[in-house]
Each structure stands twice: as structure tokens, then as C-alpha cells.
Coordinates of C-alpha atoms in Angstrom, one line a residue:
Chain A
M1 CA -104.7 86.7 -62.0
A2 CA -104.9 89.2 -64.9
L3 CA -107.9 89.3 -67.2
V4 CA -105.8 90.1 -70.2
E5 CA -102.3 88.7 -70.3
I6 CA -99.9 89.7 -73.1
R7 CA -96.6 87.9 -73.4
N8 CA -93.7 88.5 -75.7
L9 CA -96.0 90.1 -78.3
S10 CA -94.3 91.3 -81.5
K11 CA -95.6 92.5 -84.8
Q12 CA -93.9 93.9 -87.8
F13 CA -95.0 95.2 -91.2
S14 CA -93.2 95.6 -94.5
K15 CA -93.5 98.9 -96.3
G16 CA -91.6 98.5 -99.5
D17 CA -88.0 97.7 -98.5
E18 CA -88.5 99.0 -95.0
V19 CA -89.6 96.8 -92.1
I20 CA -91.5 98.5 -89.4
R21 CA -91.7 96.9 -85.9
P22 CA -94.4 98.7 -83.9
L23 CA -94.5 96.1 -81.2
R24 CA -91.4 94.3 -79.8
E25 CA -91.7 91.6 -77.2
V26 CA -94.4 93.4 -75.3
D27 CA -95.5 92.1 -71.9
L28 CA -98.6 93.5 -70.3
D29 CA -101.2 92.5 -67.6
I30 CA -104.6 94.1 -67.4
H31 CA -106.8 93.2 -64.5
E32 CA -110.6 93.1 -64.3
G33 CA -112.1 96.5 -63.8
D34 CA -109.0 98.3 -65.1
F35 CA -109.5 101.3 -67.3
V36 CA -106.3 101.5 -69.3
S37 CA -105.4 104.3 -71.7
L38 CA -102.7 103.8 -74.2
M39 CA -100.9 106.8 -75.7
G40 CA -98.0 107.4 -77.9
P41 CA -96.9 109.2 -81.0
S42 CA -98.7 108.5 -84.2
G43 CA -97.6 105.3 -85.9
T44 CA -96.2 103.7 -82.8
G45 CA -98.5 100.7 -82.9
K46 CA -101.3 101.6 -80.5
S47 CA -104.0 100.5 -82.8
T48 CA -102.0 97.5 -83.7
L49 CA -101.9 96.4 -80.1
L50 CA -105.6 96.9 -79.9
N51 CA -106.2 94.8 -83.0
L52 CA -104.1 92.0 -81.6
I53 CA -106.0 92.0 -78.3
S54 CA -109.3 91.9 -80.2
G55 CA -108.1 89.1 -82.5
I56 CA -108.7 91.0 -85.7
D57 CA -105.0 90.7 -86.5
K58 CA -102.4 88.0 -85.8
P59 CA -99.1 88.6 -84.1
D60 CA -95.8 87.4 -85.5
Q61 CA -94.7 86.3 -82.1
G62 CA -96.2 86.0 -78.6
T63 CA -99.6 85.4 -77.1
V64 CA -102.7 87.2 -76.0
T65 CA -104.8 85.5 -73.4
V66 CA -108.2 86.9 -72.3
D67 CA -109.9 85.3 -69.4
D68 CA -107.9 82.1 -69.9
V69 CA -108.6 81.9 -73.6
E70 CA -105.5 82.1 -75.8
V71 CA -106.9 84.4 -78.4
T72 CA -103.9 84.2 -80.7
S73 CA -104.4 80.4 -81.2
L74 CA -108.1 80.6 -82.3
S75 CA -109.2 80.2 -85.9
R76 CA -111.0 83.0 -87.8
S77 CA -114.5 81.6 -87.1
Q78 CA -113.6 80.9 -83.4
L79 CA -112.3 84.4 -83.1
A80 CA -115.6 85.8 -84.4
D81 CA -117.5 83.7 -81.9
W82 CA -115.2 84.8 -79.1
R83 CA -115.5 88.5 -80.0
A84 CA -119.3 88.2 -80.1
A85 CA -119.4 86.9 -76.6
N86 CA -116.5 88.5 -74.9
L87 CA -115.4 91.7 -76.6
G88 CA -116.9 95.1 -77.3
Y89 CA -115.3 97.3 -79.9
I90 CA -115.7 101.1 -80.1
F91 CA -114.5 102.5 -83.4
Q92 CA -113.2 106.0 -83.9
T93 CA -115.5 106.7 -86.8
H94 CA -118.5 105.0 -85.1
N95 CA -119.0 102.6 -88.1
L96 CA -122.7 102.2 -87.5
I97 CA -124.6 100.2 -90.2
P98 CA -126.4 103.0 -92.1
V99 CA -129.4 101.0 -93.1
L100 CA -130.2 99.9 -89.5
T101 CA -131.9 102.0 -86.9
T102 CA -130.2 102.9 -83.6
Y103 CA -132.1 100.0 -82.0
E104 CA -131.0 97.5 -84.7
N105 CA -127.4 98.7 -84.6
V106 CA -127.2 98.1 -80.9
E107 CA -129.0 94.8 -81.2
L108 CA -126.6 93.5 -83.8
P109 CA -123.9 91.9 -81.6
I110 CA -126.5 90.0 -79.5
L111 CA -128.2 88.6 -82.6
L112 CA -125.2 86.3 -82.6
L113 CA -125.9 85.0 -79.1
P114 CA -128.4 82.4 -78.0
L115 CA -130.8 85.0 -76.5
A116 CA -134.5 85.1 -76.8
K117 CA -136.1 88.1 -78.4
R118 CA -137.5 89.4 -75.2
E119 CA -134.1 89.3 -73.5
R120 CA -132.5 91.0 -76.4
Q121 CA -135.1 93.7 -76.3
Q122 CA -134.5 94.2 -72.5
R123 CA -130.8 94.5 -73.0
V124 CA -131.0 96.9 -75.8
E125 CA -133.4 99.2 -74.0
L126 CA -131.2 99.1 -70.9
V127 CA -128.0 100.1 -72.7
L128 CA -129.8 102.8 -74.7
E129 CA -131.1 104.2 -71.4
A130 CA -127.5 104.0 -70.0
V131 CA -126.2 106.1 -72.9
G132 CA -129.2 108.5 -72.9
L133 CA -130.6 107.6 -76.3
S134 CA -133.8 105.8 -75.5
D135 CA -135.7 108.4 -77.5
R136 CA -133.5 107.8 -80.6
A137 CA -134.2 104.1 -80.9
D138 CA -136.0 104.5 -84.3
H139 CA -133.5 107.0 -85.7
Y140 CA -131.1 106.1 -88.4
P141 CA -127.4 107.1 -88.1
R142 CA -127.8 109.9 -90.7
Q143 CA -130.4 111.4 -88.3
L144 CA -127.9 111.5 -85.3
S145 CA -125.1 113.9 -84.4
G146 CA -121.5 112.7 -84.2
G147 CA -121.7 112.5 -80.4
Q148 CA -125.0 110.5 -80.5
E149 CA -123.5 108.1 -83.1
Q150 CA -120.5 107.5 -80.8
R151 CA -122.9 106.8 -77.9
V152 CA -124.7 104.3 -80.1
G153 CA -121.3 102.7 -80.8
I154 CA -120.6 102.5 -77.0
A155 CA -124.1 101.0 -76.4
R156 CA -123.4 98.4 -79.1
A157 CA -120.0 97.6 -77.5
I158 CA -121.5 96.8 -74.1
V159 CA -124.8 95.3 -75.0
A160 CA -123.4 91.7 -75.0
H161 CA -121.9 92.2 -71.5
P162 CA -118.4 91.7 -72.8
K163 CA -115.4 91.0 -70.6
V164 CA -113.3 93.6 -72.3
V165 CA -114.2 96.7 -74.2
V166 CA -111.6 98.1 -76.5
A167 CA -111.9 101.7 -77.8
D168 CA -109.8 103.0 -80.7
E169 CA -109.6 106.8 -80.4
P170 CA -113.3 107.0 -79.3
T171 CA -113.2 110.8 -79.2
G172 CA -110.9 111.3 -82.2
S173 CA -113.6 112.6 -84.5
L174 CA -115.6 114.6 -81.9
D175 CA -115.5 118.3 -80.8
N176 CA -114.3 119.1 -77.3
K177 CA -117.7 119.3 -75.6
T178 CA -118.9 116.0 -77.1
S179 CA -115.6 114.4 -76.3
E180 CA -116.0 115.3 -72.7
Q181 CA -119.5 113.8 -72.7
V182 CA -118.2 110.5 -74.2
Q183 CA -115.3 110.4 -71.7
V184 CA -117.7 110.8 -68.8
L185 CA -119.8 108.0 -70.2
L186 CA -116.9 105.7 -70.5
Q187 CA -115.7 106.5 -67.1
R188 CA -119.2 105.8 -65.7
L189 CA -119.5 102.5 -67.4
N190 CA -116.1 101.4 -66.0
Q191 CA -116.9 102.5 -62.5
E192 CA -120.6 101.5 -62.3
L193 CA -120.5 98.3 -64.3
N194 CA -116.9 97.4 -63.7
I195 CA -116.3 97.0 -67.4
T196 CA -112.6 96.5 -68.2
M197 CA -111.6 99.1 -70.8
I198 CA -108.6 99.5 -73.0
M199 CA -108.6 102.8 -74.8
V200 CA -106.2 104.1 -77.4
T201 CA -106.1 107.9 -77.5
H202 CA -103.8 110.7 -78.5
D203 CA -105.9 113.0 -76.4
S204 CA -104.1 113.6 -73.0
E205 CA -107.2 114.9 -71.4
A206 CA -109.1 111.7 -72.4
A207 CA -106.2 109.6 -71.1
Q208 CA -106.6 111.2 -67.7
I209 CA -110.0 109.4 -67.0
A210 CA -108.2 106.1 -67.1
T211 CA -107.1 104.3 -63.9
R212 CA -103.9 103.3 -65.7
Q213 CA -102.0 105.2 -68.3
L214 CA -99.6 103.4 -70.6
Q215 CA -97.2 104.9 -73.1
L216 CA -96.1 103.0 -76.2
D217 CA -92.9 104.1 -77.8
E218 CA -90.4 102.3 -80.0
G219 CA -92.3 99.0 -79.6
K220 CA -92.2 99.0 -75.8
I221 CA -94.9 99.7 -73.3
R222 CA -94.3 101.8 -70.2
E223 CA -96.8 102.6 -67.4
L224 CA -96.8 106.2 -66.2
S225 CA -96.2 106.7 -62.6
S226 CA -98.5 108.8 -60.3
D227 CA -96.2 111.8 -60.5
E228 CA -96.0 111.6 -64.3
R229 CA -99.8 111.4 -64.5
A230 CA -100.1 114.4 -62.2
T231 CA -97.6 116.4 -64.2
A232 CA -99.4 115.5 -67.4
Q233 CA -102.7 116.6 -65.9
Q234 CA -101.3 119.9 -64.9
V235 CA -100.0 120.5 -68.3
S236 CA -103.3 119.7 -70.0
T237 CA -105.3 122.0 -67.7
Chain B
M1 CA -130.3 83.5 -90.3
F2 CA -133.7 85.1 -90.2
R3 CA -132.5 87.4 -87.4
F4 CA -130.5 89.2 -90.0
A5 CA -133.4 89.4 -92.4
P6 CA -133.9 93.2 -91.8
Y7 CA -130.2 93.8 -92.6
V8 CA -130.6 91.9 -95.9
F9 CA -133.8 93.5 -97.0
K10 CA -132.7 97.0 -95.9
G11 CA -129.4 96.4 -97.7
L12 CA -131.3 95.7 -100.9
W13 CA -133.5 98.8 -100.4
R14 CA -130.5 101.0 -99.7
H15 CA -129.8 101.2 -103.4
R16 CA -133.4 101.1 -104.7
A17 CA -132.7 102.1 -108.3
R18 CA -130.0 99.4 -108.6
T19 CA -132.2 96.8 -107.0
M20 CA -135.2 97.7 -109.1
L21 CA -133.2 97.6 -112.3
T22 CA -131.7 94.3 -111.5
V23 CA -135.0 92.8 -110.5
S24 CA -136.7 94.0 -113.6
G25 CA -133.9 92.8 -115.8
A26 CA -134.2 89.4 -114.2
A27 CA -138.0 89.5 -114.7
V28 CA -137.7 90.1 -118.4
A29 CA -135.1 87.4 -118.9
I30 CA -137.1 84.8 -116.9
F31 CA -140.2 85.9 -118.8
V32 CA -138.5 85.1 -122.1
F33 CA -137.2 81.8 -120.6
C34 CA -140.6 80.8 -119.6
F35 CA -142.0 81.5 -123.0
V36 CA -139.3 79.3 -124.6
V37 CA -140.1 76.5 -122.1
S38 CA -143.8 76.8 -122.8
I39 CA -143.2 76.3 -126.6
Q40 CA -141.3 73.1 -125.8
E41 CA -144.0 72.0 -123.4
G42 CA -146.6 72.7 -126.1
L43 CA -144.6 70.6 -128.6
D44 CA -144.2 67.8 -126.1
R45 CA -147.9 67.8 -125.4
L46 CA -148.7 67.7 -129.1
T47 CA -146.3 64.9 -130.0
S48 CA -146.3 62.8 -126.8
N49 CA -149.8 62.7 -125.3
E50 CA -152.0 59.6 -125.5
D51 CA -154.0 60.9 -128.4
A52 CA -150.7 61.5 -130.3
Q53 CA -149.6 57.9 -129.6
R54 CA -152.9 56.0 -130.1
T55 CA -154.2 57.7 -133.1
L56 CA -152.9 57.3 -136.7
I57 CA -153.0 59.8 -139.5
V58 CA -153.3 58.5 -143.1
F59 CA -151.9 61.1 -145.5
Q60 CA -151.1 61.1 -149.2
E61 CA -147.6 59.8 -149.8
N62 CA -144.9 62.4 -150.4
R63 CA -147.3 65.3 -149.6
F64 CA -146.8 67.7 -146.8
C65 CA -149.2 70.6 -147.0
P66 CA -152.9 69.9 -146.4
T67 CA -153.9 71.4 -149.7
S68 CA -151.8 68.9 -151.6
S69 CA -153.1 65.7 -150.0
R70 CA -156.1 64.2 -151.8
L71 CA -157.2 60.9 -150.5
P72 CA -160.4 59.0 -151.6
E73 CA -163.0 59.3 -148.8
D74 CA -164.0 55.7 -149.2
Y75 CA -160.5 54.6 -148.1
A76 CA -162.2 54.8 -144.7
R77 CA -164.2 51.6 -145.4
Q78 CA -161.0 49.7 -146.4
I79 CA -159.1 50.9 -143.3
E80 CA -162.0 49.9 -141.0
D81 CA -161.5 46.2 -142.0
I82 CA -157.9 46.1 -140.8
P83 CA -157.5 44.4 -137.4
G84 CA -156.9 46.8 -134.6
V85 CA -158.9 49.6 -136.1
K86 CA -161.8 50.8 -134.0
D87 CA -163.0 53.7 -136.0
V88 CA -161.9 55.9 -139.0
M89 CA -162.8 59.5 -139.4
P90 CA -162.2 61.2 -142.8
V91 CA -161.0 64.8 -142.3
Q92 CA -160.7 67.6 -144.8
V93 CA -158.2 70.3 -143.6
W94 CA -158.3 73.9 -144.7
T95 CA -155.9 76.5 -143.4
N96 CA -155.4 80.2 -144.1
N97 CA -151.7 79.9 -144.1
C98 CA -149.5 76.9 -144.9
R99 CA -146.4 78.6 -143.6
A100 CA -145.6 79.2 -139.9
S101 CA -147.9 81.8 -138.4
L102 CA -149.0 83.0 -135.0
D103 CA -152.5 83.6 -136.3
I104 CA -153.2 80.4 -138.1
I105 CA -156.9 79.4 -138.8
V106 CA -157.4 75.7 -139.3
F107 CA -160.7 74.2 -140.4
N108 CA -161.2 70.5 -139.9
G109 CA -164.2 69.2 -141.9
S110 CA -165.5 65.8 -140.7
P111 CA -168.8 63.9 -140.3
P112 CA -170.4 65.5 -137.2
E113 CA -171.5 62.2 -135.7
K114 CA -168.0 60.8 -135.9
L115 CA -166.4 64.0 -134.6
R116 CA -168.4 63.8 -131.4
N117 CA -167.1 60.2 -130.7
A118 CA -163.6 60.7 -131.9
R119 CA -162.6 63.9 -130.1
D120 CA -163.0 64.8 -126.4
L121 CA -164.8 68.1 -127.0
T122 CA -167.1 69.9 -124.5
L123 CA -169.3 72.7 -125.7
V124 CA -169.0 75.7 -123.4
S125 CA -171.7 77.4 -125.4
G126 CA -174.0 76.4 -128.2
D127 CA -175.7 73.2 -129.2
W128 CA -174.5 69.9 -130.8
G129 CA -177.8 69.5 -132.5
E130 CA -177.5 72.7 -134.4
F131 CA -174.0 71.8 -135.5
E132 CA -175.1 68.4 -136.6
S133 CA -178.1 69.5 -138.5
Q134 CA -176.9 72.6 -140.2
R135 CA -174.4 72.0 -143.0
D136 CA -172.6 75.4 -142.9
S137 CA -172.3 75.5 -139.1
A138 CA -169.1 75.2 -137.2
I139 CA -168.0 74.7 -133.6
V140 CA -165.0 76.9 -132.7
G141 CA -162.2 76.1 -130.3
R142 CA -162.1 78.3 -127.2
K143 CA -158.7 79.8 -127.9
V144 CA -159.2 80.7 -131.5
A145 CA -162.6 82.1 -130.5
A146 CA -160.9 84.4 -127.9
R147 CA -158.2 85.3 -130.3
R148 CA -160.6 86.3 -133.1
G149 CA -163.5 87.5 -131.0
I150 CA -165.9 84.8 -132.2
S151 CA -169.1 84.0 -130.3
Q152 CA -171.8 81.5 -130.7
G153 CA -174.6 82.6 -132.9
E154 CA -172.3 84.8 -135.1
S155 CA -171.1 84.1 -138.6
F156 CA -167.4 83.9 -139.2
S157 CA -165.7 84.5 -142.5
I158 CA -162.1 83.9 -143.7
G159 CA -161.0 83.6 -147.2
D160 CA -164.0 82.4 -149.2
I161 CA -165.4 80.4 -146.3
T162 CA -168.3 81.6 -144.1
V163 CA -169.6 79.5 -141.3
Q164 CA -172.4 79.9 -138.8
V165 CA -171.0 79.5 -135.3
A166 CA -173.1 76.9 -133.5
G167 CA -170.9 76.7 -130.4
V168 CA -167.6 77.2 -128.7
F169 CA -165.8 74.1 -127.3
S170 CA -163.1 73.3 -124.9
S171 CA -160.8 70.3 -124.9
P172 CA -158.2 68.8 -122.5
I173 CA -155.8 68.8 -125.5
P174 CA -154.7 72.4 -125.9
S175 CA -154.0 72.3 -129.6
E176 CA -157.6 71.2 -130.2
E177 CA -158.8 74.5 -129.0
N178 CA -157.1 76.2 -131.9
L179 CA -159.3 74.4 -134.5
I180 CA -162.6 75.1 -136.1
H181 CA -164.7 72.0 -136.8
T182 CA -167.2 72.0 -139.7
N183 CA -169.2 69.5 -141.7
L184 CA -167.0 67.5 -144.1
E185 CA -169.3 68.0 -147.1
F186 CA -169.4 71.7 -146.5
L187 CA -165.6 72.0 -146.6
Q188 CA -165.4 69.6 -149.6
Y189 CA -167.8 71.6 -151.7
R190 CA -166.1 74.9 -150.8
R191 CA -163.2 73.6 -152.9
G192 CA -165.3 72.8 -155.9
A193 CA -167.2 69.9 -157.4
D194 CA -164.0 67.9 -158.1
A195 CA -163.4 67.8 -154.3
A196 CA -166.4 65.6 -153.7
G197 CA -165.4 62.3 -152.2
V198 CA -161.9 63.6 -151.5
V199 CA -160.4 64.3 -148.1
T200 CA -157.0 65.5 -146.8
Q201 CA -156.5 62.7 -144.3
H202 CA -158.0 59.8 -142.4
E203 CA -157.8 59.8 -138.7
V204 CA -157.7 56.2 -137.4
H205 CA -158.6 55.3 -133.8
L206 CA -157.2 52.0 -132.6
T207 CA -158.5 49.4 -130.2
A208 CA -156.9 49.2 -126.8
D209 CA -154.6 46.2 -127.7
A210 CA -153.6 47.3 -131.2
D211 CA -150.0 48.1 -132.0
P212 CA -150.0 51.5 -133.7
D213 CA -147.0 50.8 -135.9
V214 CA -148.2 47.4 -137.0
V215 CA -151.6 48.8 -138.0
A216 CA -149.9 51.7 -139.8
T217 CA -147.9 49.4 -141.9
A218 CA -150.9 47.3 -142.6
I219 CA -152.9 50.3 -143.8
D220 CA -150.2 51.5 -146.2
E221 CA -149.8 48.0 -147.5
K222 CA -153.5 47.6 -148.2
L223 CA -153.8 51.0 -149.9
K224 CA -150.6 50.6 -151.9
S225 CA -152.7 49.2 -154.8
G226 CA -155.3 52.0 -154.6
P227 CA -155.5 55.2 -156.7
V228 CA -153.4 57.2 -154.2
A229 CA -150.5 55.8 -152.2
T230 CA -150.4 56.7 -148.5
T231 CA -148.1 57.3 -145.6
T232 CA -149.6 56.3 -142.2
R233 CA -148.0 57.4 -139.0
R234 CA -148.8 57.9 -135.4
K235 CA -150.5 61.3 -135.0
G236 CA -147.5 62.6 -132.8
A237 CA -145.0 61.6 -135.4
F238 CA -147.2 63.1 -138.2
Q239 CA -147.5 66.4 -136.4
A240 CA -143.7 66.5 -135.6
S241 CA -142.9 65.8 -139.2
T242 CA -145.4 68.5 -140.4
L243 CA -143.8 71.0 -138.0
S244 CA -140.2 70.0 -138.9
D245 CA -139.3 73.5 -140.0
L246 CA -140.7 74.9 -136.8
L247 CA -138.9 72.3 -134.8
D248 CA -135.5 73.6 -136.0
L249 CA -136.6 77.1 -134.8
I250 CA -137.8 75.7 -131.5
E251 CA -134.5 73.9 -131.0
F252 CA -132.7 77.2 -131.7
A253 CA -135.0 78.9 -129.2
H254 CA -133.7 76.5 -126.5
W255 CA -130.4 78.3 -126.8
L256 CA -132.2 81.6 -126.4
G257 CA -133.6 80.3 -123.2
Y258 CA -130.2 79.3 -121.9
A259 CA -128.9 82.7 -122.9
C260 CA -131.6 84.4 -120.9
V261 CA -130.6 82.4 -117.9
G262 CA -127.0 83.3 -118.4
L263 CA -128.0 87.0 -118.7
V264 CA -129.7 86.8 -115.4
L265 CA -126.7 85.2 -113.8
S266 CA -124.4 87.9 -115.1
L267 CA -126.8 90.7 -114.2
V268 CA -127.3 89.6 -110.6
A269 CA -123.6 88.7 -110.1
T270 CA -122.6 92.2 -111.2
T271 CA -125.1 93.9 -109.0
T272 CA -124.1 91.8 -106.0
L273 CA -120.4 92.3 -106.6
M274 CA -120.9 96.1 -106.8
S275 CA -122.8 95.9 -103.5
V276 CA -120.1 94.0 -101.8
Q277 CA -117.4 96.3 -103.0
D278 CA -119.4 99.3 -101.7
R279 CA -119.5 97.6 -98.3
I280 CA -116.0 96.2 -97.7
K281 CA -115.6 98.3 -94.5
E282 CA -119.1 97.4 -93.4
H283 CA -118.3 93.7 -93.7
A284 CA -115.1 94.2 -91.7
V285 CA -117.2 96.0 -89.0
L286 CA -119.6 93.0 -88.9
Q287 CA -116.7 90.6 -88.5
T288 CA -115.2 92.8 -85.7
L289 CA -118.6 92.6 -83.9
G290 CA -118.4 88.8 -84.1
V291 CA -120.1 87.9 -87.4
R292 CA -118.4 84.8 -88.8
P293 CA -117.1 84.8 -92.3
A294 CA -119.5 82.0 -93.2
R295 CA -122.4 84.1 -92.1
I296 CA -121.2 87.1 -94.2
F297 CA -121.0 84.6 -97.1
R298 CA -124.6 83.5 -96.5
L299 CA -125.8 87.1 -96.1
V300 CA -124.5 88.0 -99.5
I301 CA -125.9 84.8 -101.1
A302 CA -129.2 85.7 -99.5
E303 CA -129.1 89.1 -101.2
S304 CA -128.3 87.7 -104.6
G305 CA -130.9 84.9 -104.2
L306 CA -133.6 87.4 -103.2
L307 CA -132.8 89.7 -106.1
C308 CA -133.1 86.8 -108.6
L309 CA -136.1 85.2 -106.9
F310 CA -138.1 88.5 -106.9
G311 CA -137.3 89.1 -110.5
G312 CA -137.9 85.5 -111.4
L313 CA -141.3 85.3 -109.7
M314 CA -142.4 88.5 -111.5
G315 CA -141.2 87.2 -114.8
T316 CA -142.8 83.8 -114.3
S317 CA -146.1 85.2 -113.1
L318 CA -146.3 87.6 -116.0
A319 CA -145.5 84.7 -118.4
L320 CA -148.1 82.5 -116.9
A321 CA -150.7 85.3 -117.0
I322 CA -150.0 86.1 -120.7
L323 CA -150.0 82.4 -121.6
G324 CA -153.3 81.9 -119.7
W325 CA -155.1 84.9 -121.2
G326 CA -153.3 85.4 -124.5
S327 CA -154.7 82.3 -126.3
L328 CA -151.3 82.1 -128.1
A329 CA -150.4 79.4 -130.6
V330 CA -148.1 78.9 -133.5
G331 CA -148.9 76.6 -136.4
A332 CA -147.8 75.5 -139.8
E333 CA -149.4 73.4 -142.5
G334 CA -152.6 72.9 -140.5
V335 CA -150.9 71.8 -137.2
T336 CA -150.8 74.1 -134.2
I337 CA -148.8 74.2 -131.0
A338 CA -150.6 75.8 -128.2
F339 CA -148.8 77.8 -125.5
R340 CA -150.3 77.2 -122.1
P341 CA -149.4 78.0 -118.5
S342 CA -148.7 74.9 -116.3
L343 CA -147.6 74.1 -112.8
Q344 CA -144.4 72.6 -114.2
L345 CA -143.6 75.9 -115.9
A346 CA -144.3 77.8 -112.7
L347 CA -142.0 75.5 -110.7
M348 CA -139.3 75.6 -113.3
G349 CA -139.3 79.4 -113.5
T350 CA -139.1 79.6 -109.7
I351 CA -136.4 77.0 -109.3
V352 CA -134.3 78.4 -112.1
S353 CA -134.5 81.9 -110.6
A354 CA -133.6 80.7 -107.1
S355 CA -130.7 78.6 -108.4
V356 CA -129.3 81.2 -110.6
G357 CA -129.5 83.7 -107.7
L358 CA -127.5 81.4 -105.5
L359 CA -124.9 80.8 -108.2
A360 CA -124.6 84.5 -109.0
G361 CA -123.8 85.3 -105.4
L362 CA -120.9 82.8 -105.0
V363 CA -118.1 85.0 -106.2
P364 CA -119.2 88.2 -104.4
A365 CA -120.0 86.2 -101.2
T366 CA -116.6 84.6 -101.2
Q367 CA -115.0 88.0 -101.7
A368 CA -117.0 89.4 -98.8
A369 CA -116.2 86.5 -96.5
R370 CA -112.5 86.9 -97.1
T371 CA -112.4 90.6 -96.2
Q372 CA -109.2 91.4 -94.4
I373 CA -110.5 93.2 -91.3
V374 CA -107.6 95.5 -90.5
N375 CA -107.1 96.7 -94.1
A376 CA -110.8 97.2 -94.6
L377 CA -111.3 99.1 -91.4
S378 CA -108.6 101.6 -92.4
Q379 CA -110.5 102.5 -95.6
P380 CA -112.2 105.9 -95.5

């Protein structure tokens, strides 16, 4: 049974007189432990799909079910509670809270969970160590580099032990070297901690680290075959 | 909610200048509000306390200023015969300013032996014996002593009156501490030989079971046939009538107090709204991480509440300090209203500040809670 089940999912937007349909009756299964990359031309609805899976947007049609919870039927407050306990979100532009330290930013999601202070502290210290930022715990975002900020974002996304982590262009604002570091980190988290990841990216190199590569085009999803992945890898190198 | 306290406090500290300006603005407005409330409290004390209700003032009919009321001193003997009257104290009143003033000096001349029984005065320095034995001596209220720098053993002069200060007194009735008590004869003879046997008013103390209004009517009825007709009223009503011009101003000052509260509301609401609009994306991020809209609402309310509470506490504390140390009073026609700090004032200042803070945050908090996540996240 799939961890994430998407059935008949559709979404459309109005832009003046024009109606845009980035998603048309999309069906998709994602299993526990999968690392899924989602690519496609700009404006094809990749981020829209991610927003629907995370529950920060509502579809016009269809359902999204995560671990037997039909996300699309939850109320706004229920969705917030569900995200706090089950979902980690990695933003392209980090979106750290500027007035909070690294430690406090990472701790933010688990403040919403019924955890004792000691357990919260242990979790935060563990994930900071996992992303290699234990010595930056007292730093503010303005004192971190772009790569470090993104690693804090990753730590924040996994601290609550979510079932699914979604990443919207996690390397989009980083240079090549830092992008590579972040990609390695994400891959390691997936392999070592078996975290299910759904990553939107336009970077074909970043897409390679995923165990499954999907292409979104004209509202439909298609999974790349092994040959297509191999060809794409050769092209990118 | 307390888990998010660092976020709230750091959020306020993020824009220090804006926070400080808002807090100081709220402090000033609440300071003024407290002063207005203290005036009303002083007036209520003056007109409603037990002394004001159980003591009668006999004054010349159709006279208002102390200098214009001239009653025979021996009216006291006639008044004493009326049922319900326990004691009568003739009082000569002299004031340096019949109009409203913040620096009014009021002398009350009365027989020293009657004064000690009639008024609840405690000497904090000096000696009753010296006051009773020396004709030009005076005992000075604590607040007027502080305001004018008068100490026991000194002489004090104002106008053509010079007294030897035999002591400084305190009283549980704040307005009493703005008076200077002297010997009745001394004050009478300062006005000239024709003032002998004449007083400004008679202060009538009643027995426990006496009806003040019945006794007042009886006094006026009895004295109607005398050389000078009288108007007798409860002390509170007499003082309220004497201060009628000031009462209109005090009533107007109420609106000033409300305006101050409105100003704080507007100021804090504006600051909070600006803060929310600066952080639309941040609130969307918080919601994405799992913070409920209701919690976002409470976080914003907490910010506005804290801004207002800090400012309100500062303003209230400053008002209480100045009221306590400032020895302030306003008076007219020989009657004074004392401004004093009180627990009631402290509570009112705090509660009003907190309430206004919560109210001011309602609109910004609602806006923050209704943030559309996707649109807000797409902002730069």
C-alpha cells in the first residue's frame, strides 16, 4: 500500500480571461522510503502538486491521501495539525525566521507537538548534528551562508520525524558546490533514515539522486524509465 | 502559548525603534489617563466620604466665596441646642486665591481645643501644646508643607498673614493635608476689628443617629430670624457646590481621558498592523510548518497586548509616583481636591492598558490568521 496516494487530482487557475490547468486528473502512488524527483518546464504545476500534497492548497477535484489520512478533506486547523506531525517542508528560499537562532528555528515545528523540553532538546541536537551545524546553534540566519541556511531548513523539516518531506527547489538558490552538498545530505537522509522525499527541481543533476524521476507536462505525470534516466545522466555529465 | 514567548518577544525587539516609540506613546497617554482618573477619585473622596456625609456646613445664604460669608460666631450656641447636633466648630476661612488654582493656600481658623476633637489630625512633627497656647501659631498639612517647603519651627508668610509653624500634620482625608489650621481669633483679627465675632462658616458634627438633612433644615429654620440667613448642607454637597465651576472642567477632562485611551488603541493597532504586513510571508511559513491560524491570531494579540501593557505599566507607575511625591492639589474658593495614588488607580491603569492592547490587536490578528499560504509564500 502506498504512503501517498493521489487520485484524479486536478487544479486550475484563472489568469484574466485565461484558464490554466496545471494538473489534469493526476494519479500517483508514492511508497514509503521513495525519493521522488519531479521535473518539468517552468509553470507546469510542479509546485502546485507539492502544495496540494502538503495541504497548503486545495484541489478542484480529486483526493490526496497520506498514510490513510485524506488530506484534501481536512479543515484548515486540522491541516495545520496534520502538517506539524506528518510533513516536513523544505523551501527554496529557506524561509527561516530571522529573529530566531538556528536552534530555535529547528525547534519550531516540535513546539507544536506534545513533547517535553528535554526530548525537544535531544531531537534538535540530533538533527543539527546530522546536518553538520551543531556549532551554529546560537547563530542567527543572517550569520549563516546560503548553504548553511538550507541545511537548517532541512533540519527543521525532519526534526518532527515526519512521514513525508516535500522539497520545493531545495537547491534553486544555491551555487553548484553548495547544491551538491545539499543533494548529498538529502540522499543520505533518505537512505539512512528511510525518509520519504518528494522533491521538485528543474536541476537535472539534482533529480538524479532520486530513486524515482517523474516528469510533469501538460497536466500529466509520467515516470522516466531506467533508460531515460541513464540517458539524462549522460547528458548532464 | 508560552513556548512561543521567545518568538513574540524577539519579534517586538526586531523593530526596536518602532516598539519603543509605541510603548512610550502608550505610556504618555496612560499617564494622562491616570491623572484624569485621579482627579475624579479626589473629587469622589471629597464629596462622598463619611466626613462629607456626616458633617454639615452652615454658610451665609446666597454667598459663595469665603471672604463674602460673615456669620455671627455665637450662632454656634444656637446650633448646639438643635437635636442631633453633637458639636459645632466655628471656622474662619482665608484663601490666597478664590479662583481655581493649583497652588491654593487655605487657612482655617478655629478654636484649637475644638479642632483637635473635630478633625482626625496626627502631628508628624511639632506639638499640640505649642499650637494651643500660642495665638499666632499654626499647624500645616503635610502636602502643603511639602509643596511650599514649610517645616516645624519656621515662620510662614503669605499675603499679610505670618504664622509660626508649631507642627506638621497628616490626615486620612487627603484634602485636609492641603490646609493650614490656625487660631480662630488670630485669623479674625487679621481681617480687622470689625471681624471680631464673625466667622465664615460653622462646621456641625452630628450624633450617630441624626439625619443630616433633617438637622440641616432645622438649623436654617432656626437661624432664619437671626441677623444673617444661612444655607446648611452636608459637607460633601457644600464642597461640590463650591467647586461647581471646577466640576464642569473635571467632567470635560473625562473626555480627555477617553481620548487618551482611544489614542493608545489607534497607536498600538497601527504598529501591530504594520508588523503583520511586514511578516505576511513569515506567517505563511509558520502555517506551513503546522502553526494553526488560531495560534497565529493569539501570537499577534500577544504582541499588541504586550506593547500596550508595557507602555501602560510605565505610564501608570509614573503617574502613581508623581501623585505620591508631587503633593498636587487643585482648589477653588477655599476647597481643595487632593490628587493621590491609590490601588484602584493602579489596577485601573493596568486593566485598561491590557484591555486596549487586546482590542488593538484584533484586526491585525484576524488579518494574519487569514493569510493565504500559497499567495504569501510566492511573495519576495
